CSV table of C-alpha atoms and ligand atoms in Angstrom, one decimal:
chain,number,residue,atom,x,y,z
A,167,MET,CA,0.0,0.0,0.0
A,168,THR,CA,1.9,3.0,-1.2
A,169,THR,CA,0.3,6.4,-0.6
A,170,LEU,CA,0.9,9.4,-2.9
A,171,SER,CA,2.8,11.2,-0.3
A,172,GLN,CA,5.2,8.2,0.0
A,173,PHE,CA,5.4,7.7,-3.7
A,174,ILE,CA,6.2,11.2,-4.9
A,175,PRO,CA,9.5,11.8,-3.1
A,176,GLN,CA,10.7,8.3,-4.0
A,177,HIS,CA,9.7,8.8,-7.7
A,178,LEU,CA,11.5,12.2,-7.8
A,179,GLU,CA,14.7,10.7,-6.3
A,180,ASN,CA,14.6,7.6,-8.7
A,181,HIS,CA,14.4,9.8,-11.8
A,182,HIS,CA,16.4,12.9,-10.5
A,183,LEU,CA,13.4,15.2,-10.8
A,184,PRO,CA,13.3,18.5,-9.0
A,185,GLU,CA,11.4,18.7,-5.7
A,186,GLY,CA,9.4,21.7,-7.0
A,187,LEU,CA,7.8,19.5,-9.6
A,188,GLY,CA,6.5,17.1,-6.9
A,189,SER,CA,5.2,20.1,-4.9
A,190,VAL,CA,3.2,21.4,-7.8
A,191,LEU,CA,1.7,18.0,-8.4
A,192,GLU,CA,0.8,17.7,-4.7
A,193,ALA,CA,-0.9,21.1,-4.9
A,194,ILE,CA,-2.9,20.2,-7.9
A,195,VAL,CA,-4.0,16.9,-6.2
A,196,ALA,CA,-4.9,18.8,-3.0
A,197,ALA,CA,-7.3,21.0,-5.0
A,198,CYS,CA,-8.7,18.0,-6.7
A,199,VAL,CA,-9.5,16.3,-3.3
A,200,GLN,CA,-11.5,19.5,-2.5
A,201,ILE,CA,-13.2,19.4,-5.9
A,202,ASN,CA,-14.0,15.7,-5.3
A,203,GLY,CA,-15.7,16.7,-2.0
A,204,GLN,CA,-17.9,19.1,-3.9
A,205,VAL,CA,-18.7,16.8,-6.8
A,206,ARG,CA,-19.7,14.0,-4.3
A,207,GLN,CA,-22.1,16.5,-2.5
A,208,GLY,CA,-23.9,17.6,-5.7
A,209,ALA,CA,-27.5,18.5,-5.0
A,210,LEU,CA,-26.9,18.2,-1.2
A,211,ALA,CA,-24.8,21.3,-1.4
A,212,GLY,CA,-27.0,23.1,-3.9
A,213,ILE,CA,-24.2,23.2,-6.5
A,214,LEU,CA,-25.7,21.5,-9.5
A,215,GLY,CA,-27.0,23.4,-12.5
A,216,GLU,CA,-26.0,26.5,-14.5
A,217,ALA,CA,-23.8,29.3,-13.1
A,218,GLY,CA,-25.6,31.7,-15.4
A,219,THR,CA,-22.2,32.8,-16.8
A,220,GLY,CA,-20.2,32.0,-19.9
A,221,ASN,CA,-16.5,31.4,-20.5
A,222,VAL,CA,-14.2,33.1,-23.0
A,223,GLN,CA,-15.0,30.3,-25.5
A,224,GLY,CA,-18.7,31.1,-25.5
A,225,GLU,CA,-19.7,28.0,-23.5
A,226,ASP,CA,-22.2,28.2,-20.6
A,227,GLN,CA,-20.6,27.5,-17.2
A,228,LYS,CA,-22.0,25.1,-14.7
A,229,LYS,CA,-21.8,26.1,-11.0
A,230,LEU,CA,-19.3,23.2,-10.5
A,231,ASP,CA,-17.1,24.5,-13.4
A,232,VAL,CA,-16.8,27.8,-11.6
A,233,ILE,CA,-16.2,26.2,-8.1
A,234,ALA,CA,-13.6,23.7,-9.4
A,235,ASN,CA,-11.8,26.5,-11.3
A,236,GLN,CA,-11.7,28.7,-8.1
A,237,LEU,CA,-10.5,25.9,-5.9
A,238,LEU,CA,-7.6,25.2,-8.2
A,239,ILE,CA,-6.6,28.8,-8.6
A,240,ASN,CA,-6.8,29.4,-4.8
A,241,THR,CA,-4.6,26.4,-4.0
A,242,LEU,CA,-2.0,27.0,-6.8
A,243,LYS,CA,-1.6,30.6,-6.0
A,244,THR,CA,-0.3,29.8,-2.5
A,245,ASN,CA,2.3,27.3,-3.9
A,246,PRO,CA,5.6,29.2,-4.3
A,247,ASN,CA,6.7,26.9,-7.1
A,248,VAL,CA,3.8,28.0,-9.4
A,249,ALA,CA,4.7,31.0,-11.5
A,250,GLY,CA,1.4,31.1,-13.3
A,251,LEU,CA,-1.6,29.2,-14.5
A,252,ALA,CA,-4.0,29.1,-17.4
A,253,SER,CA,-7.5,27.6,-17.2
A,254,GLU,CA,-10.2,26.7,-19.7
A,255,GLU,CA,-12.5,28.9,-17.6
A,256,GLU,CA,-10.3,32.0,-17.5
A,257,ASP,CA,-9.9,34.6,-20.4
A,258,THR,CA,-6.2,35.0,-19.9
A,259,PHE,CA,-3.4,33.5,-17.8
A,260,VAL,CA,-3.1,34.2,-14.1
A,261,ALA,CA,0.2,35.3,-12.7
A,262,CYS,CA,1.0,33.6,-9.3
A,263,ASN,CA,4.5,33.6,-7.7
A,264,GLU,CA,7.3,35.5,-9.4
A,265,ASN,CA,10.0,33.0,-8.3
A,266,GLY,CA,8.0,29.9,-9.2
A,267,GLY,CA,9.6,27.5,-11.7
A,268,TYR,CA,6.4,26.0,-13.1
A,269,LEU,CA,3.2,26.8,-15.0
A,270,VAL,CA,0.0,24.8,-14.6
A,271,LEU,CA,-2.8,24.6,-17.2
A,272,PHE,CA,-6.0,22.9,-16.5
A,273,ASP,CA,-9.6,22.0,-17.5
A,274,PRO,CA,-11.1,22.3,-14.0
A,275,LEU,CA,-14.0,20.1,-14.8
A,276,ASP,CA,-14.2,18.1,-18.0
A,277,GLY,CA,-17.5,16.6,-19.1
A,278,SER,CA,-19.7,19.5,-17.8
A,279,SER,CA,-22.7,18.2,-19.6
A,280,ASN,CA,-22.6,15.1,-17.4
A,281,ILE,CA,-22.4,17.0,-14.0
A,282,ASP,CA,-26.2,17.2,-13.5
A,283,VAL,CA,-26.8,13.6,-14.5
A,284,ASN,CA,-24.3,12.0,-12.2
A,285,ILE,CA,-22.0,10.6,-14.8
A,286,SER,CA,-18.2,10.7,-14.5
A,287,VAL,CA,-16.4,14.0,-14.8
A,288,GLY,CA,-12.8,14.9,-14.1
A,289,THR,CA,-10.0,17.5,-13.8
A,290,ILE,CA,-7.3,17.5,-16.4
A,291,PHE,CA,-3.9,19.2,-15.8
A,292,SER,CA,-0.6,20.0,-17.6
A,293,ILE,CA,2.6,21.1,-15.9
A,294,LEU,CA,5.2,23.1,-17.8
A,295,ALA,CA,8.6,24.4,-16.8
A,296,LYS,CA,8.5,28.2,-16.8
A,297,PRO,CA,10.8,29.7,-19.4
A,298,GLU,CA,13.3,32.4,-18.3
A,299,GLY,CA,12.1,36.0,-18.2
A,300,GLY,CA,8.8,37.7,-17.6
A,301,LEU,CA,5.5,35.8,-17.7
A,302,THR,CA,3.6,36.2,-20.9
A,303,THR,CA,1.1,34.2,-22.9
A,304,GLU,CA,4.0,32.9,-25.0
A,305,SER,CA,5.5,31.3,-21.8
A,306,PHE,CA,2.6,28.9,-21.9
A,307,LEU,CA,2.7,28.1,-25.7
A,308,GLN,CA,5.0,25.1,-25.4
A,309,LYS,CA,4.7,21.9,-27.4
A,310,GLY,CA,3.0,19.0,-25.6
A,311,ARG,CA,6.2,17.0,-25.8
A,312,ASP,CA,7.8,19.6,-23.6
A,313,GLN,CA,5.4,19.2,-20.7
A,314,ALA,CA,7.1,18.3,-17.4
A,315,GLY,CA,4.1,16.2,-16.5
A,316,SER,CA,0.4,15.8,-16.8
A,317,GLY,CA,-2.6,13.8,-15.7
A,318,TYR,CA,-6.1,13.9,-14.5
A,319,VAL,CA,-8.4,13.1,-11.5
A,320,LEU,CA,-11.5,11.2,-12.5
A,321,TYR,CA,-14.5,11.6,-10.3
A,322,GLY,CA,-16.2,8.3,-11.2
A,323,PRO,CA,-17.5,5.3,-9.2
A,324,GLN,CA,-14.0,5.6,-7.7
A,325,THR,CA,-12.0,8.8,-7.5
A,326,GLN,CA,-8.7,8.1,-9.3
A,327,LEU,CA,-5.6,10.1,-9.9
A,328,VAL,CA,-3.6,9.2,-13.1
A,329,PHE,CA,-0.4,11.1,-13.8
A,330,THR,CA,2.9,11.0,-15.6
A,331,LEU,CA,6.1,12.9,-14.9
A,332,LYS,CA,7.5,11.3,-18.1
A,333,HIS,CA,8.7,8.2,-16.4
A,334,GLY,CA,5.7,6.0,-16.8
A,335,VAL,CA,2.0,6.3,-15.8
A,336,PHE,CA,0.7,5.8,-12.3
A,337,VAL,CA,-2.8,5.2,-11.0
A,338,PHE,CA,-3.9,6.1,-7.5
A,339,THR,CA,-7.4,5.6,-5.9
A,340,LEU,CA,-8.8,7.8,-3.2
A,341,ASP,CA,-9.5,5.8,0.0
A,342,GLU,CA,-12.1,6.6,2.7
A,343,ALA,CA,-9.5,8.4,4.8
A,344,GLY,CA,-8.9,10.9,1.9
A,345,ASN,CA,-5.5,9.4,0.9
A,346,PHE,CA,-4.6,8.5,-2.7
A,347,VAL,CA,-3.2,4.9,-2.6
A,348,GLN,CA,-1.4,3.5,-5.6
A,349,THR,CA,-3.5,0.8,-7.3
A,350,LEU,CA,-1.7,0.4,-10.7
A,351,ALA,CA,1.7,1.1,-12.2
A,352,ASN,CA,2.5,1.5,-15.9
A,353,PRO,CA,-0.8,0.4,-17.6
A,354,GLN,CA,-0.2,-0.2,-21.3
A,355,VAL,CA,-2.7,0.7,-24.0
A,356,PRO,CA,-3.0,-2.3,-26.3
A,357,ALA,CA,-1.9,-1.5,-29.9
A,358,GLN,CA,-5.0,-3.0,-31.4
A,359,THR,CA,-8.6,-2.5,-30.4
A,360,LYS,CA,-12.2,-3.3,-31.3
A,361,GLU,CA,-13.7,-0.3,-29.6
A,362,PHE,CA,-14.2,3.3,-30.8
A,363,ALA,CA,-15.6,6.5,-29.4
A,364,ILE,CA,-17.0,9.4,-31.5
A,365,ASN,CA,-20.1,11.6,-31.4
A,366,MET,CA,-22.0,9.9,-34.2
A,367,SER,CA,-24.6,12.7,-34.3
A,368,ASN,CA,-22.0,14.9,-36.1
A,369,GLN,CA,-21.6,12.3,-38.9
A,370,ARG,CA,-23.1,14.4,-41.7
A,371,HIS,CA,-20.5,17.2,-41.0
A,372,TRP,CA,-17.4,15.1,-41.1
A,373,PHE,CA,-14.9,15.2,-44.0
A,374,ALA,CA,-14.5,12.3,-46.4
A,375,PRO,CA,-11.6,10.4,-44.6
A,376,MET,CA,-13.5,10.3,-41.3
A,377,GLN,CA,-16.7,9.2,-43.1
A,378,GLN,CA,-14.8,6.4,-44.7
A,379,TYR,CA,-13.1,5.3,-41.5
A,380,ILE,CA,-16.3,5.1,-39.4
A,381,ALA,CA,-18.1,3.4,-42.3
A,382,GLU,CA,-15.3,0.7,-42.3
A,383,LEU,CA,-15.7,0.2,-38.6
A,384,LEU,CA,-19.5,-0.1,-38.8
A,385,ALA,CA,-19.2,-2.6,-41.6
A,386,GLY,CA,-17.6,-4.9,-39.0
A,387,ASP,CA,-16.5,-8.4,-40.2
A,388,THR,CA,-18.3,-7.8,-43.5
A,389,GLY,CA,-15.9,-4.9,-44.4
A,390,VAL,CA,-12.3,-4.3,-45.1
A,391,ARG,CA,-11.4,-4.3,-41.4
A,392,GLY,CA,-12.6,-7.9,-41.0
A,393,LYS,CA,-13.7,-7.6,-37.4
A,394,ASN,CA,-16.7,-6.2,-35.4
A,395,TYR,CA,-16.2,-3.0,-33.5
A,396,ASN,CA,-18.1,-1.8,-30.4
A,397,MET,CA,-18.9,1.8,-29.7
A,398,ARG,CA,-18.9,3.9,-26.5
A,399,TRP,CA,-19.6,7.7,-26.0
A,400,VAL,CA,-19.6,9.0,-22.4
A,401,ALA,CA,-19.2,12.7,-23.5
A,402,SER,CA,-16.5,13.2,-20.8
A,403,MET,CA,-13.2,13.0,-22.7
A,404,VAL,CA,-11.4,12.3,-19.4
A,405,ALA,CA,-13.5,9.2,-18.8
A,406,GLU,CA,-13.1,8.0,-22.4
A,407,ILE,CA,-9.3,8.3,-22.2
A,408,HIS,CA,-9.3,6.5,-18.8
A,409,ARG,CA,-11.3,3.6,-20.4
A,410,ILE,CA,-8.7,3.5,-23.3
A,411,LEU,CA,-5.9,3.5,-20.8
A,412,MET,CA,-7.4,0.6,-19.0
A,413,ARG,CA,-8.5,-1.6,-22.0
A,414,GLY,CA,-7.7,0.2,-25.3
A,415,GLY,CA,-9.8,1.9,-27.9
A,416,VAL,CA,-9.8,4.9,-30.1
A,417,PHE,CA,-11.3,8.3,-29.2
A,418,MET,CA,-12.0,10.9,-31.9
A,419,TYR,CA,-13.3,14.4,-32.0
A,420,PRO,CA,-12.6,15.4,-35.6
A,421,GLN,CA,-12.7,18.8,-37.3
A,422,ASP,CA,-15.8,19.0,-39.3
A,423,ALA,CA,-17.4,21.3,-42.0
A,424,ARG,CA,-19.5,23.4,-39.6
A,425,ASP,CA,-17.1,26.2,-38.6
A,426,PRO,CA,-13.8,26.5,-40.6
A,427,SER,CA,-12.4,28.8,-37.8
A,428,LYS,CA,-12.7,25.9,-35.3
A,429,PRO,CA,-10.3,22.9,-36.0
A,430,GLY,CA,-12.3,20.6,-33.7
A,431,LYS,CA,-14.1,21.1,-30.4
A,432,LEU,CA,-11.5,20.1,-27.9
A,433,ARG,CA,-8.7,22.3,-26.5
A,434,LEU,CA,-5.1,21.6,-27.2
A,435,MET,CA,-3.6,23.0,-24.0
A,436,TYR,CA,-6.2,21.9,-21.4
A,437,GLU,CA,-7.4,18.5,-22.8
A,438,ALA,CA,-5.5,17.1,-25.8
A,439,ASN,CA,-1.9,17.7,-24.8
A,440,PRO,CA,-2.1,16.5,-21.1
A,441,LEU,CA,-4.1,13.4,-22.1
A,442,SER,CA,-1.9,12.7,-25.1
A,443,LEU,CA,1.2,12.6,-22.9
A,444,VAL,CA,-0.4,10.1,-20.5
A,445,LEU,CA,-1.4,7.9,-23.4
A,446,GLU,CA,2.0,8.1,-25.2
A,447,GLN,CA,3.7,7.2,-21.9
A,448,ALA,CA,1.4,4.2,-21.8
A,449,GLY,CA,2.3,3.1,-25.4
A,450,GLY,CA,-0.7,4.7,-27.0
A,451,ALA,CA,-0.7,7.3,-29.8
A,452,SER,CA,-2.4,10.7,-30.4
A,453,GLY,CA,-2.6,13.1,-33.3
A,454,ASN,CA,-4.8,15.6,-35.1
A,455,THR,CA,-4.9,13.3,-38.3
A,456,VAL,CA,-1.9,15.0,-39.9
A,457,GLN,CA,0.6,15.5,-37.0
A,458,ALA,CA,1.4,13.9,-33.7
A,459,MET,CA,-0.5,15.9,-31.0
A,460,LEU,CA,2.6,16.4,-28.9
A,461,ASP,CA,4.6,18.0,-31.8
A,462,ILE,CA,2.0,20.7,-32.5
A,463,GLN,CA,3.4,24.2,-31.9
A,464,PRO,CA,0.6,26.0,-29.9
A,465,GLU,CA,-0.5,29.4,-31.1
A,466,GLY,CA,-3.0,30.4,-28.5
A,467,LEU,CA,-4.0,29.3,-25.0
A,468,HIS,CA,-7.6,28.4,-25.9
A,469,GLN,CA,-6.7,26.9,-29.3
A,470,ARG,CA,-8.9,24.0,-30.5
A,471,VAL,CA,-7.7,20.9,-32.2
A,472,ALA,CA,-8.9,17.8,-34.0
A,473,VAL,CA,-8.3,14.7,-31.9
A,474,VAL,CA,-7.7,11.0,-32.7
A,475,MET,CA,-6.1,9.1,-29.8
A,476,GLY,CA,-5.7,5.7,-28.3
A,477,SER,CA,-4.6,2.3,-29.5
A,478,ARG,CA,-1.5,2.9,-31.8
A,479,GLU,CA,-2.5,0.8,-34.8
A,480,GLU,CA,-5.9,2.4,-35.0
A,481,VAL,CA,-4.6,6.0,-34.7
A,482,GLU,CA,-2.0,5.2,-37.4
A,483,TYR,CA,-4.7,3.8,-39.7
A,484,VAL,CA,-6.8,7.0,-39.4
A,485,GLY,CA,-3.7,9.0,-40.2
A,486,ARG,CA,-3.1,6.9,-43.3
A,487,LEU,CA,-6.7,7.5,-44.5
A,488,HIS,CA,-6.2,11.2,-44.1
A,489,ARG,CA,-2.9,11.2,-46.1
A,490,ALA,CA,-4.3,9.0,-48.9
B,672,AHG,P1,-16.0,20.5,-21.2
B,672,AHG,O1,-17.0,19.9,-20.3
B,672,AHG,O2,-14.7,20.8,-20.4
B,672,AHG,O3,-16.4,21.7,-22.0
B,672,AHG,O4,-15.5,19.4,-22.2
B,672,AHG,C1,-16.5,18.6,-22.8
B,672,AHG,C2,-15.9,17.9,-24.0
B,672,AHG,C3,-15.3,16.5,-23.8
B,672,AHG,O5,-15.1,16.2,-22.5
B,672,AHG,C4,-16.3,15.6,-24.4
B,672,AHG,O6,-15.6,14.5,-25.0
B,672,AHG,C5,-17.0,16.4,-25.4
B,672,AHG,O7,-16.9,17.7,-25.0
B,672,AHG,C6,-18.4,16.0,-25.5
B,672,AHG,O8,-18.9,16.6,-26.7
B,672,AHG,P2,-20.4,16.3,-27.2
B,672,AHG,O9,-21.3,17.3,-26.5
B,672,AHG,O10,-20.3,16.6,-28.7
B,672,AHG,O11,-20.8,14.9,-26.9
B,673,MN,MN1,-13.2,19.6,-21.2
B,674,MN,MN1,-14.3,22.0,-18.6
């Protein structure tokens, strides 16, 4: 039984990682334990439903989106290692401690549409080393491959923390006493899968390669893929990626023909990059159909991106269809 507070110092020492990085991870987790408490209360605390506000991306905010965002900001601001943060729910970055060596980016609550119906939601985070010099938006615009670490806390039937500091992936489960206890080390995403996740209601808007790919999967053992596929759609990306980490699969949110200014729905900095690092560390793959996700040079904090991630052979197959 290894608790997170036992694991972190040992892991830092084993891989010669700086103490500050462990401290930032612990601060993020501390905020998530508080968010977990709120999520578990739900209607009992009167915190379900709409906040009546919108975020910079034009999305309606739930009360719990706002609460989770504030809990993370309050906790991270008091950590001397955090120089600044950026959140899906904030217009611009927030400066924290001048001498901090790290930046934290987060989606405070992923899967907002599921909050009010008691389906898994989660917090997704990305940790970057702060570049030299004053803090600007550019300080945050680092490729996913350059993340110092990333992960998520899933508020599901169990509350689980999954993270990587680029030396494998570790899974911890929150026990009744409020401690995260290690329950898995180095899960591996199988290279092949028979399970896919996509919002099929958008089908008529997809471009030709995605139309062809899903048609092939739906054809099952009567088509070119020669096997039957199952489908899942939770509508919480964090839960889909956790399922894929545990048993494989491919998750997609493609760009479509509706709004040429939006290359997909999901956000590169708060969702795609942190979850891609976890999956790559576990042997999975991730891309935007033309490029590896982690190699994309970000251009804006709230930038959106097309997403295909999960079991390696399936992600590569989708890439080949898009290059054909
Ligand atoms: P968020 O709640 O942070 O805005 O993200 C929701 C995202 C993602 O979690 C999920 O996969 C997707 O939106 C669901 O989209 P649909 O509404 O198209 O199902
Ligand atoms: Mn999200
Ligand atoms: Mn969110």
